[in-house]
Tab-separated table of C-alpha atoms and ligand atoms in Angstrom:
chain	number	residue	atom	x	y	z
A	1	MET	CA	-100.984	9.306	72.618
A	2	SER	CA	-98.686	6.838	74.153
A	3	GLU	CA	-99.962	4.072	71.929
A	4	PRO	CA	-98.960	5.639	68.600
A	5	ARG	CA	-95.595	6.603	70.060
A	6	ASN	CA	-95.106	3.044	71.229
A	7	ASP	CA	-96.169	1.836	67.745
A	8	ASN	CA	-93.652	4.132	66.066
A	9	ARG	CA	-90.909	2.924	68.336
A	10	SER	CA	-91.774	-0.716	67.685
A	11	ARG	CA	-91.686	-0.098	63.849
A	12	ILE	CA	-88.115	1.245	63.851
A	13	PRO	CA	-86.374	-2.198	64.022
A	14	VAL	CA	-88.741	-3.487	61.316
A	15	ILE	CA	-87.806	-0.593	58.954
A	16	ILE	CA	-84.100	-1.102	59.674
A	17	GLY	CA	-84.567	-4.824	58.898
A	18	ILE	CA	-86.284	-4.095	55.556
A	19	VAL	CA	-83.587	-1.585	54.522
A	20	PHE	CA	-80.951	-4.162	55.449
A	21	LEU	CA	-82.667	-6.908	53.399
A	22	VAL	CA	-83.007	-4.637	50.328
A	23	ALA	CA	-79.304	-3.792	50.612
A	24	ILE	CA	-78.340	-7.489	50.756
A	25	LEU	CA	-80.599	-8.256	47.774
A	26	GLY	CA	-79.028	-5.407	45.791
A	27	VAL	CA	-75.516	-6.706	46.457
A	28	ALA	CA	-76.604	-10.237	45.495
A	29	VAL	CA	-78.137	-9.029	42.185
A	30	PHE	CA	-74.965	-7.023	41.465
A	31	PHE	CA	-72.764	-10.084	41.897
A	32	ALA	CA	-75.130	-12.265	39.884
A	33	ILE	CA	-74.836	-9.852	36.914
A	34	GLN	CA	-71.062	-9.847	37.302
A	35	ALA	CA	-70.987	-13.630	37.284
A	36	PHE	CA	-73.214	-13.748	34.190
A	37	ASN	CA	-70.959	-11.325	32.338
A	38	THR	CA	-67.870	-13.422	33.025
A	39	LEU	CA	-69.391	-16.609	31.532
A	40	PRO	CA	-67.639	-17.687	28.345
A	41	ASP	CA	-69.373	-16.307	25.221
A	42	TYR	CA	-70.206	-19.803	24.015
A	43	GLN	CA	-72.075	-20.674	27.236
A	44	ARG	CA	-73.916	-17.381	27.322
A	45	GLU	CA	-74.884	-17.729	23.683
A	46	THR	CA	-76.342	-21.178	24.207
A	47	GLN	CA	-78.257	-19.935	27.254
A	48	ALA	CA	-79.561	-16.818	25.572
A	49	THR	CA	-80.604	-18.532	22.361
A	50	PRO	CA	-81.981	-22.048	22.561
A	51	THR	CA	-80.709	-24.583	20.033
A	52	PRO	CA	-83.153	-24.686	17.110
A	53	THR	CA	-85.536	-27.592	17.417
A	54	PRO	CA	-84.730	-30.061	14.643
A	55	ALA	CA	-87.738	-30.318	12.328
A	56	TYR	CA	-87.794	-33.822	10.895
A	57	GLY	CA	-87.324	-33.791	7.136
A	58	SER	CA	-86.690	-30.060	7.015
A	59	ALA	CA	-83.634	-28.644	5.324
A	60	MET	CA	-83.043	-26.622	8.473
A	61	ALA	CA	-82.831	-29.774	10.591
A	62	VAL	CA	-79.616	-29.790	12.555
A	63	THR	CA	-78.404	-32.197	15.160
A	64	ARG	CA	-75.997	-30.923	17.706
A	65	ASP	CA	-75.328	-31.850	21.288
A	66	PRO	CA	-76.377	-28.795	23.320
A	67	ASN	CA	-74.787	-30.273	26.434
A	68	VAL	CA	-71.224	-29.766	25.275
A	69	PRO	CA	-70.199	-26.892	27.516
A	70	THR	CA	-66.608	-26.118	26.576
A	71	PRO	CA	-65.762	-24.206	23.408
A	72	ALA	CA	-64.295	-26.642	20.855
A	73	PRO	CA	-61.066	-25.901	18.945
A	74	GLU	CA	-61.452	-23.715	15.873
A	75	LEU	CA	-62.233	-25.234	12.489
A	76	LYS	CA	-60.277	-24.111	9.469
A	77	ARG	CA	-58.921	-25.284	6.156
A	78	GLY	CA	-57.448	-28.748	6.586
A	79	SER	CA	-59.771	-29.749	9.448
A	80	VAL	CA	-61.403	-33.134	8.927
A	81	SER	CA	-63.969	-34.254	11.481
A	82	GLU	CA	-67.588	-34.900	12.374
A	83	ARG	CA	-67.803	-31.254	13.498
A	84	VAL	CA	-66.930	-30.165	9.964
A	85	LYS	CA	-69.880	-32.263	8.777
A	86	GLU	CA	-72.124	-30.418	11.237
A	87	LEU	CA	-70.695	-27.129	10.017
A	88	GLN	CA	-71.317	-28.036	6.365
A	89	THR	CA	-74.852	-29.187	7.179
A	90	ARG	CA	-75.571	-25.898	8.925
A	91	LEU	CA	-74.005	-23.782	6.160
A	92	ASN	CA	-76.018	-25.765	3.635
A	93	ALA	CA	-79.240	-25.157	5.562
A	94	LEU	CA	-78.426	-21.440	5.639
A	95	GLY	CA	-77.806	-21.460	1.884
A	96	TYR	CA	-74.062	-20.792	1.897
A	97	TYR	CA	-72.766	-24.261	1.012
A	98	THR	CA	-73.816	-26.509	-1.855
A	99	GLY	CA	-70.895	-28.972	-1.807
A	100	THR	CA	-70.655	-32.495	-0.451
A	101	ILE	CA	-71.263	-32.975	3.288
A	102	ASP	CA	-68.074	-34.977	3.758
A	103	GLY	CA	-66.490	-33.554	6.903
A	104	GLN	CA	-63.536	-32.159	4.960
A	105	PHE	CA	-62.755	-28.460	5.290
A	106	TYR	CA	-61.266	-27.243	2.044
A	107	GLU	CA	-61.789	-24.233	-0.268
A	108	GLY	CA	-65.482	-24.842	-0.848
A	109	THR	CA	-66.235	-24.892	2.870
A	110	GLU	CA	-63.855	-22.011	3.518
A	111	ASN	CA	-65.606	-19.833	0.937
A	112	ALA	CA	-68.976	-20.676	2.478
A	113	VAL	CA	-67.674	-19.694	5.933
A	114	LYS	CA	-66.287	-16.424	4.562
A	115	ALA	CA	-69.614	-15.598	2.889
A	116	PHE	CA	-71.458	-16.374	6.129
A	117	GLN	CA	-69.075	-14.210	8.139
A	118	ALA	CA	-69.353	-11.294	5.703
A	119	ALA	CA	-73.150	-11.432	5.773
A	120	ASN	CA	-73.162	-11.591	9.574
A	121	GLY	CA	-70.830	-8.686	10.263
A	122	LEU	CA	-67.907	-10.898	11.295
A	123	THR	CA	-64.313	-10.796	10.092
A	124	ALA	CA	-64.398	-12.874	6.895
A	125	ASP	CA	-61.265	-14.932	7.576
A	126	GLY	CA	-62.797	-18.343	6.829
A	127	ILE	CA	-61.903	-19.633	10.308
A	128	VAL	CA	-64.654	-20.884	12.621
A	129	GLY	CA	-63.730	-19.603	16.084
A	130	ASP	CA	-65.942	-18.917	19.109
A	131	GLN	CA	-67.668	-15.869	17.601
A	132	THR	CA	-68.483	-17.433	14.252
A	133	GLU	CA	-69.512	-20.673	15.962
A	134	ALA	CA	-71.898	-18.857	18.305
A	135	ARG	CA	-73.429	-16.798	15.504
A	136	LEU	CA	-73.740	-19.798	13.224
A	137	TRP	CA	-75.857	-21.764	15.671
A	138	SER	CA	-77.898	-18.840	16.960
A	139	ASP	CA	-81.379	-17.846	15.767
A	140	ASP	CA	-79.895	-14.540	14.605
A	141	ALA	CA	-77.725	-16.195	11.938
A	142	VAL	CA	-78.415	-14.310	8.700
A	143	PRO	CA	-79.120	-16.832	5.900
A	144	ALA	CA	-77.659	-16.343	2.421
A	145	SER	CA	-81.072	-15.340	1.063
A	146	GLU	CA	-81.134	-12.308	3.383
A	147	ALA	CA	-77.457	-11.422	3.061
A	148	PRO	CA	-76.707	-7.875	1.940
A	149	ALA	CA	-75.563	-7.741	-1.666
A	150	THR	CA	-71.801	-8.074	-2.074
A	151	PRO	CA	-69.923	-6.765	-5.078
A	152	THR	CA	-69.338	-9.444	-7.724
A	153	PRO	CA	-65.731	-10.637	-7.553
A	154	THR	CA	-63.557	-9.519	-10.439
A	155	PRO	CA	-63.118	-12.392	-12.870
A	156	LEU	CA	-59.609	-13.836	-12.865
A	157	VAL	CA	-59.707	-14.155	-16.631
A	158	ALA	CA	-60.521	-11.120	-18.701
A	159	ASN	CA	-63.383	-11.562	-21.192
A	160	ALA	CA	-64.216	-14.970	-19.710
A	161	SER	CA	-66.807	-16.650	-21.906
A	162	VAL	CA	-68.500	-19.964	-21.261
A	163	PRO	CA	-68.400	-22.290	-24.278
A	164	THR	CA	-71.592	-24.170	-25.068
A	165	LEU	CA	-72.157	-27.650	-23.703
A	166	SER	CA	-74.492	-30.012	-25.540
A	167	GLY	CA	-75.033	-32.594	-22.778
A	168	VAL	CA	-73.573	-34.064	-19.583
A	169	LEU	CA	-69.951	-35.210	-19.839
A	170	ARG	CA	-69.013	-38.223	-17.730
A	171	ASN	CA	-66.612	-41.166	-17.484
A	172	GLY	CA	-66.597	-42.755	-20.953
A	173	SER	CA	-67.528	-39.577	-22.863
A	174	SER	CA	-65.311	-38.451	-25.728
A	175	GLY	CA	-65.051	-35.708	-28.312
A	176	ASP	CA	-64.278	-32.025	-28.733
A	177	GLU	CA	-66.150	-30.923	-25.616
A	178	VAL	CA	-64.026	-33.336	-23.565
A	179	VAL	CA	-60.904	-31.750	-25.099
A	180	THR	CA	-62.196	-28.301	-24.065
A	181	LEU	CA	-62.910	-29.651	-20.573
A	182	GLN	CA	-59.484	-31.269	-20.244
A	183	LYS	CA	-57.650	-28.138	-21.430
A	184	GLN	CA	-59.437	-26.099	-18.782
A	185	LEU	CA	-58.696	-28.714	-16.086
A	186	ILE	CA	-55.031	-28.682	-17.141
A	187	SER	CA	-54.830	-24.874	-17.019
A	188	LEU	CA	-56.353	-24.908	-13.530
A	189	GLY	CA	-53.859	-27.540	-12.364
A	190	TYR	CA	-56.297	-30.422	-11.837
A	191	LEU	CA	-55.210	-32.613	-14.731
A	192	LEU	CA	-51.616	-33.546	-15.472
A	193	SER	CA	-52.076	-35.681	-18.599
A	194	SER	CA	-52.717	-34.292	-22.076
A	195	ALA	CA	-56.103	-33.324	-23.559
A	196	ASP	CA	-56.819	-36.489	-25.581
A	197	GLY	CA	-60.586	-36.074	-25.750
A	198	LYS	CA	-61.245	-39.248	-23.748
A	199	PHE	CA	-63.003	-38.868	-20.410
A	200	GLY	CA	-61.251	-41.584	-18.370
A	201	PRO	CA	-60.335	-42.128	-14.679
A	202	ALA	CA	-57.758	-39.291	-14.631
A	203	THR	CA	-60.298	-36.787	-15.985
A	204	LEU	CA	-62.897	-38.172	-13.575
A	205	ASN	CA	-60.611	-37.572	-10.590
A	206	ALA	CA	-59.719	-34.108	-11.871
A	207	VAL	CA	-63.404	-33.179	-12.212
A	208	LYS	CA	-64.187	-34.490	-8.716
A	209	ALA	CA	-61.300	-32.528	-7.238
A	210	PHE	CA	-62.390	-29.380	-9.090
A	211	GLN	CA	-65.942	-29.790	-7.807
A	212	GLN	CA	-64.796	-30.385	-4.238
A	213	VAL	CA	-62.555	-27.326	-4.180
A	214	ASN	CA	-65.205	-25.142	-5.794
A	215	GLY	CA	-68.038	-26.109	-3.472
A	216	LEU	CA	-69.961	-28.254	-5.960
A	217	THR	CA	-71.276	-31.779	-5.485
A	218	ALA	CA	-68.246	-33.966	-6.226
A	219	ASP	CA	-69.996	-36.526	-8.452
A	220	GLY	CA	-67.449	-36.380	-11.290
A	221	GLU	CA	-70.130	-35.492	-13.842
A	222	VAL	CA	-69.898	-32.295	-15.844
A	223	GLY	CA	-73.340	-30.747	-16.210
A	224	GLN	CA	-74.151	-27.105	-16.853
A	225	MET	CA	-73.305	-26.002	-13.284
A	226	THR	CA	-69.832	-27.529	-13.221
A	227	TRP	CA	-69.216	-26.427	-16.797
A	228	THR	CA	-70.158	-22.811	-16.010
A	229	ALA	CA	-68.036	-22.867	-12.852
A	230	LEU	CA	-65.076	-24.131	-14.876
A	231	PHE	CA	-65.248	-21.321	-17.429
A	232	SER	CA	-66.778	-18.469	-15.415
A	233	GLY	CA	-63.399	-16.908	-14.696
A	234	ASN	CA	-63.917	-17.372	-10.941
A	235	ALA	CA	-62.866	-21.023	-10.877
A	236	LEU	CA	-60.510	-21.813	-8.014
A	237	PRO	CA	-57.309	-23.535	-9.172
A	238	LYS	CA	-56.024	-26.699	-7.545
A	239	PRO	CA	-54.548	-25.847	-4.124
A	240	THR	CA	-50.883	-26.539	-3.647
A	241	PRO	CA	-50.153	-29.291	-1.121
A	242	ILE	CA	-49.294	-28.311	2.434
A	243	PRO	CA	-45.483	-28.077	2.346
A	244	LEU	CA	-43.682	-30.466	4.646
A	245	GLN	CA	-40.624	-29.189	6.399
A	246	ASP	CA	-37.343	-30.824	5.582
A	247	LEU	CA	-36.282	-33.199	8.320
A	248	ASP	CA	-35.094	-31.533	11.491
A	249	THR	CA	-31.666	-33.091	11.758
A	250	SER	CA	-31.232	-32.156	15.418
A	251	ILE	CA	-33.343	-35.184	16.403
A	252	ALA	CA	-31.547	-38.535	16.442
A	253	ARG	CA	-33.696	-40.994	14.547
A	254	PRO	CA	-32.950	-44.719	14.598
A	255	TYR	CA	-34.208	-45.020	10.993
A	256	VAL	CA	-31.773	-42.368	9.726
A	257	ARG	CA	-28.070	-43.082	9.194
A	258	ALA	CA	-25.264	-41.019	10.696
A	259	ASP	CA	-24.834	-39.205	7.360
A	260	GLY	CA	-28.508	-38.177	7.397
A	261	LEU	CA	-29.654	-40.640	4.741
A	262	PRO	CA	-32.446	-43.198	5.256
A	263	LEU	CA	-31.318	-46.441	6.901
A	264	VAL	CA	-31.285	-49.341	4.449
A	265	VAL	CA	-32.682	-52.643	5.678
A	266	ASN	CA	-32.511	-55.520	3.183
A	267	LYS	CA	-31.057	-59.008	2.714
A	268	LYS	CA	-27.497	-57.681	2.879
A	269	ASN	CA	-28.196	-55.083	5.563
A	270	PRO	CA	-30.186	-56.577	8.419
A	271	LEU	CA	-31.589	-54.451	11.227
A	272	PRO	CA	-28.670	-53.341	13.471
A	273	ASP	CA	-28.304	-55.284	16.740
A	274	GLY	CA	-30.239	-53.714	19.581
A	275	TYR	CA	-32.261	-51.517	17.214
A	276	GLN	CA	-34.817	-49.511	19.171
A	277	THR	CA	-37.834	-47.735	17.732
A	278	LEU	CA	-38.323	-44.043	18.520
A	279	GLN	CA	-42.033	-43.464	19.196
A	280	LEU	CA	-44.519	-46.045	18.004
A	281	VAL	CA	-48.176	-45.042	17.956
A	282	ASN	CA	-51.208	-47.291	17.628
A	283	MET	CA	-52.685	-46.327	14.275
A	284	ASN	CA	-56.083	-47.765	15.203
A	285	THR	CA	-56.598	-44.956	17.694
A	286	TYR	CA	-54.150	-42.356	16.374
A	287	CYS	CA	-55.469	-42.037	12.819
A	288	ASP	CA	-58.621	-40.314	11.578
A	289	THR	CA	-60.778	-43.193	10.350
A	290	MET	CA	-62.608	-40.856	7.979
A	291	ILE	CA	-59.333	-40.672	6.058
A	292	VAL	CA	-57.968	-44.202	6.369
A	293	THR	CA	-59.081	-47.671	7.448
A	294	ILE	CA	-56.620	-49.675	9.543
A	295	LYS	CA	-57.166	-53.288	8.518
A	296	HIS	CA	-55.828	-55.057	11.594
A	297	GLY	CA	-55.996	-54.219	15.285
A	298	ASP	CA	-52.926	-52.906	17.118
A	299	THR	CA	-51.149	-51.687	14.006
A	300	LEU	CA	-48.139	-49.730	15.208
A	301	ALA	CA	-45.848	-47.300	13.357
A	302	GLU	CA	-43.455	-44.441	14.048
A	303	ARG	CA	-45.396	-41.299	14.904
A	304	GLU	CA	-43.443	-39.081	12.502
A	305	ALA	CA	-44.138	-41.413	9.584
A	306	VAL	CA	-47.824	-41.677	10.490
A	307	ASP	CA	-48.122	-37.883	10.608
A	308	ALA	CA	-46.601	-37.647	7.134
A	309	LEU	CA	-48.925	-40.417	5.925
A	310	MET	CA	-51.998	-38.572	7.146
A	311	VAL	CA	-50.931	-35.313	5.475
A	312	MET	CA	-50.486	-37.261	2.245
A	313	LEU	CA	-53.830	-39.051	2.459
A	314	GLN	CA	-55.629	-35.805	3.277
A	315	ALA	CA	-54.193	-34.334	0.096
A	316	ALA	CA	-55.413	-37.397	-1.782
A	317	HIS	CA	-58.910	-36.833	-0.391
A	318	ALA	CA	-58.728	-33.225	-1.588
A	319	ASP	CA	-57.954	-34.648	-5.024
A	320	GLY	CA	-61.067	-36.809	-4.820
A	321	ILE	CA	-59.148	-40.037	-4.167
A	322	THR	CA	-60.664	-41.599	-1.051
A	323	SER	CA	-60.966	-45.209	0.258
A	324	TRP	CA	-57.550	-45.887	1.784
A	325	GLN	CA	-56.466	-48.776	3.934
A	326	ILE	CA	-53.302	-49.696	5.798
A	327	SER	CA	-52.729	-53.462	5.719
A	328	ALA	CA	-49.379	-53.490	7.514
A	329	ALA	CA	-46.929	-51.163	9.222
A	330	TYR	CA	-44.466	-51.970	12.023
A	331	ARG	CA	-43.483	-55.614	12.507
A	332	THR	CA	-41.403	-57.203	15.227
A	333	VAL	CA	-38.644	-59.671	14.290
A	334	GLU	CA	-40.698	-62.434	15.963
A	335	TYR	CA	-43.711	-61.678	13.808
A	336	GLN	CA	-41.560	-61.687	10.667
A	337	GLN	CA	-40.250	-65.127	11.721
A	338	GLN	CA	-43.817	-66.345	11.981
A	339	LEU	CA	-44.634	-64.986	8.491
A	340	MET	CA	-41.576	-66.806	7.124
A	341	ASN	CA	-42.486	-70.098	8.840
A	342	ASP	CA	-46.031	-69.879	7.487
A	343	LYS	CA	-44.763	-69.268	3.946
A	344	VAL	CA	-42.289	-72.186	4.089
A	345	SER	CA	-44.996	-74.601	5.296
A	346	GLU	CA	-47.357	-73.377	2.582
A	347	LEU	CA	-44.759	-73.954	-0.170
A	348	MET	CA	-43.886	-77.405	1.184
A	349	ARG	CA	-47.545	-78.365	1.358
A	350	LYS	CA	-48.771	-76.841	-1.929
A	351	ASN	CA	-45.724	-77.303	-4.161
A	352	GLY	CA	-44.224	-80.405	-2.549
A	353	LEU	CA	-40.862	-78.658	-2.006
A	354	SER	CA	-38.242	-79.840	0.457
A	355	GLN	CA	-37.775	-77.577	3.462
A	356	GLU	CA	-34.505	-76.222	2.053
A	357	LYS	CA	-36.044	-75.466	-1.380
A	358	ALA	CA	-39.155	-73.970	0.268
A	359	LYS	CA	-36.985	-71.669	2.386
A	360	GLN	CA	-35.188	-70.424	-0.725
A	361	ALA	CA	-38.442	-69.857	-2.601
A	362	ALA	CA	-40.067	-68.109	0.358
A	363	ARG	CA	-37.306	-65.493	0.368
A	364	ASN	CA	-38.628	-64.095	-2.936
A	365	THR	CA	-41.755	-62.783	-1.275
A	366	VAL	CA	-41.083	-62.791	2.488
A	367	ALA	CA	-38.083	-61.040	3.990
A	368	ASP	CA	-35.907	-62.961	6.443
A	369	PRO	CA	-36.556	-61.975	10.062
A	370	GLY	CA	-34.413	-58.897	10.733
A	371	CYS	CA	-34.234	-58.070	7.030
A	372	SER	CA	-37.700	-56.560	6.585
A	373	GLU	CA	-38.103	-52.814	6.275
A	374	HIS	CA	-41.274	-53.171	8.312
A	375	HIS	CA	-39.089	-53.503	11.429
A	376	LEU	CA	-38.397	-49.762	11.137
A	377	GLY	CA	-42.012	-48.680	11.617
A	378	THR	CA	-41.694	-46.172	8.758
A	379	CYS	CA	-43.189	-48.386	6.021
A	380	PHE	CA	-46.819	-48.913	5.130
A	381	ASP	CA	-48.584	-51.446	2.966
A	382	ILE	CA	-51.207	-49.147	1.463
A	383	THR	CA	-54.284	-50.802	-0.030
A	384	VAL	CA	-57.968	-50.256	-0.795
A	385	PRO	CA	-60.589	-51.776	1.536
A	386	ASN	CA	-62.339	-54.918	0.273
A	387	THR	CA	-60.126	-55.442	-2.777
A	388	ASP	CA	-57.133	-57.726	-3.227
A	389	GLN	CA	-55.787	-55.952	-6.276
A	390	PHE	CA	-54.077	-52.641	-5.518
A	391	LYS	CA	-52.065	-52.286	-8.698
A	392	GLY	CA	-53.941	-50.245	-11.297
A	393	THR	CA	-56.413	-48.648	-8.863
A	394	SER	CA	-56.821	-44.860	-8.853
A	395	GLN	CA	-55.261	-44.939	-5.377
A	396	HIS	CA	-52.196	-46.699	-6.780
A	397	ARG	CA	-51.871	-44.182	-9.605
A	398	TRP	CA	-52.284	-41.263	-7.242
A	399	LEU	CA	-49.477	-42.552	-5.018
A	400	LEU	CA	-47.155	-43.092	-7.986
A	401	ASP	CA	-47.718	-39.466	-9.047
A	402	ASN	CA	-47.763	-37.786	-5.668
A	403	CYS	CA	-46.184	-39.793	-2.821
A	404	TRP	CA	-42.755	-38.233	-3.452
A	405	ASP	CA	-44.001	-34.744	-2.619
A	406	TYR	CA	-44.978	-36.003	0.836
A	407	GLY	CA	-41.678	-37.662	1.695
A	408	PHE	CA	-42.697	-41.183	0.599
A	409	ILE	CA	-41.077	-43.527	-1.915
A	410	LEU	CA	-42.301	-46.578	-3.800
A	411	ARG	CA	-39.726	-48.865	-2.262
A	412	TYR	CA	-39.736	-51.849	-4.655
A	413	PRO	CA	-40.357	-50.558	-8.206
A	414	GLU	CA	-40.589	-52.908	-11.189
A	415	ASP	CA	-37.492	-51.537	-12.932
A	416	LYS	CA	-35.332	-51.905	-9.799
A	417	GLN	CA	-35.953	-55.537	-8.899
A	418	SER	CA	-32.390	-56.561	-9.804
A	419	ILE	CA	-31.093	-54.036	-7.250
A	420	THR	CA	-33.635	-54.338	-4.434
A	421	GLY	CA	-33.870	-58.115	-4.765
A	422	ILE	CA	-37.562	-57.893	-3.979
A	423	THR	CA	-40.465	-58.772	-6.279
A	424	PRO	CA	-42.195	-55.469	-7.211
A	425	GLU	CA	-44.736	-54.370	-4.606
A	426	ALA	CA	-47.235	-51.739	-5.745
A	427	TRP	CA	-48.517	-51.325	-2.176
A	428	HIS	CA	-45.326	-50.947	-0.127
A	429	TYR	CA	-44.309	-47.328	0.568
A	430	ARG	CA	-41.606	-46.058	2.849
A	431	TRP	CA	-41.477	-42.667	4.434
A	432	VAL	CA	-37.958	-41.208	4.083
A	433	GLY	CA	-38.776	-37.500	4.372
A	434	LEU	CA	-38.008	-34.587	2.096
A	435	PRO	CA	-35.860	-33.883	0.176
A	436	HIS	CA	-34.739	-37.523	-0.165
A	437	SER	CA	-37.982	-38.663	-1.781
A	438	THR	CA	-38.072	-35.971	-4.466
A	439	ILE	CA	-34.398	-36.499	-5.347
A	440	MET	CA	-35.008	-40.251	-5.728
A	441	ARG	CA	-37.973	-39.506	-7.998
A	442	ASP	CA	-36.155	-36.893	-10.092
A	443	GLU	CA	-33.052	-39.064	-10.563
A	444	ASN	CA	-34.961	-42.361	-10.782
A	445	LEU	CA	-33.010	-43.990	-7.946
A	446	CYS	CA	-34.167	-46.707	-5.606
A	447	LEU	CA	-33.019	-46.432	-1.986
A	448	GLU	CA	-29.976	-48.681	-2.469
A	449	GLU	CA	-28.807	-46.565	-5.429
A	450	TYR	CA	-29.509	-43.302	-3.619
A	451	VAL	CA	-27.469	-44.257	-0.569
A	452	GLN	CA	-24.649	-45.535	-2.760
A	453	ARG	CA	-24.520	-42.271	-4.709
A	454	TYR	CA	-24.922	-39.730	-1.909
A	455	GLY	CA	-23.966	-41.554	1.273
A	456	THR	CA	-20.650	-41.741	3.088
A	457	PRO	CA	-19.475	-45.276	3.965
A	458	GLN	CA	-20.936	-46.213	7.347
B	1	ZN	ZN1	-44.661	-54.091	2.962
């Protein structure tokens, strides 16, 4: 009898120990669940659903670094990056996007995102935030083929009818169908010139821009798909450029005069003594190289001007005009001196001029040190990679038509040479800000004339 009693007594601490262990385990599990619930959604999503294994050669193949732990900033209209390329690739694989995989987030991509969101029970705002991002890359992402039917959008044009198209229209085509095409491009805001029935570079750019905005392959060729999209009544018109704010005059800028007008630097008005730049940035690292190539290393310019430049070039990309290069921006007085010395030696050597004559001749193309606008850091020599000739390129024409709306001016126009004293330069643009640039365009004034008309004597 005593044995069982002894046994029972000896079991009591063991039972207490087990109860204690179970209690500790319970608390631990409780806290583990709490910790799991407080993980960011993005992390939890990637843990819960493994990244799809890329199948080589499959349309579903996606490449994405699963080791990036922090949620990335949201993608929306205007975003231009490698992540946008990934997004477009994914949307394409899911059947929502048929446009070019170019890393540029405009209407076509936005519409694809909205369609994806609608089909996946998300707010269809066209912005890729954490929720959309997580859903997009999860195995539960509903592809377009399985999306619930959505009501057909109401056509913008009543009784829209698609005219017949006999064949593919492309650069070089002409005739009545080209006139029909051009009229439609004009009414949608893509083409500014008149409908002359000749499919040239302007029509080509307009078609590319239309295709890009409407989520089609931007090849500039008008086949049945592009044609139908143009006349379906659902065609998206050309987006208006992102408006730039007028200059905030509360900031003192060295490149702006006391009366608020752009500072003039030329032969008669050298850079003021002790001139100091405001905030130079290195364009080689500051600029998105998908938008613009920076020809030389350590190319500096004023941040504000570079920001305006990038807004402008993004708009050009949206218009289908790509391939941009910056050949020059900010220059020090010392560097300008070196350019001048080089030019004088070249003229003496090649043309057999005396040093005095060579110096005079050099001044036609090279500004005297201290007299170059490039000292301001607000000017850019804009070119096309791998070509010497800028004049006459589609990039040149685009700038002539559009630079003004982005605060830029063609600084040395052909019809103003007698006033500027500089041989016309198709590639040299200066950022002056709005509204100066649009006034100069509308009243056909070069900077010297503009300052003379509207400035107060300094
Ligand atoms: Zn220049």
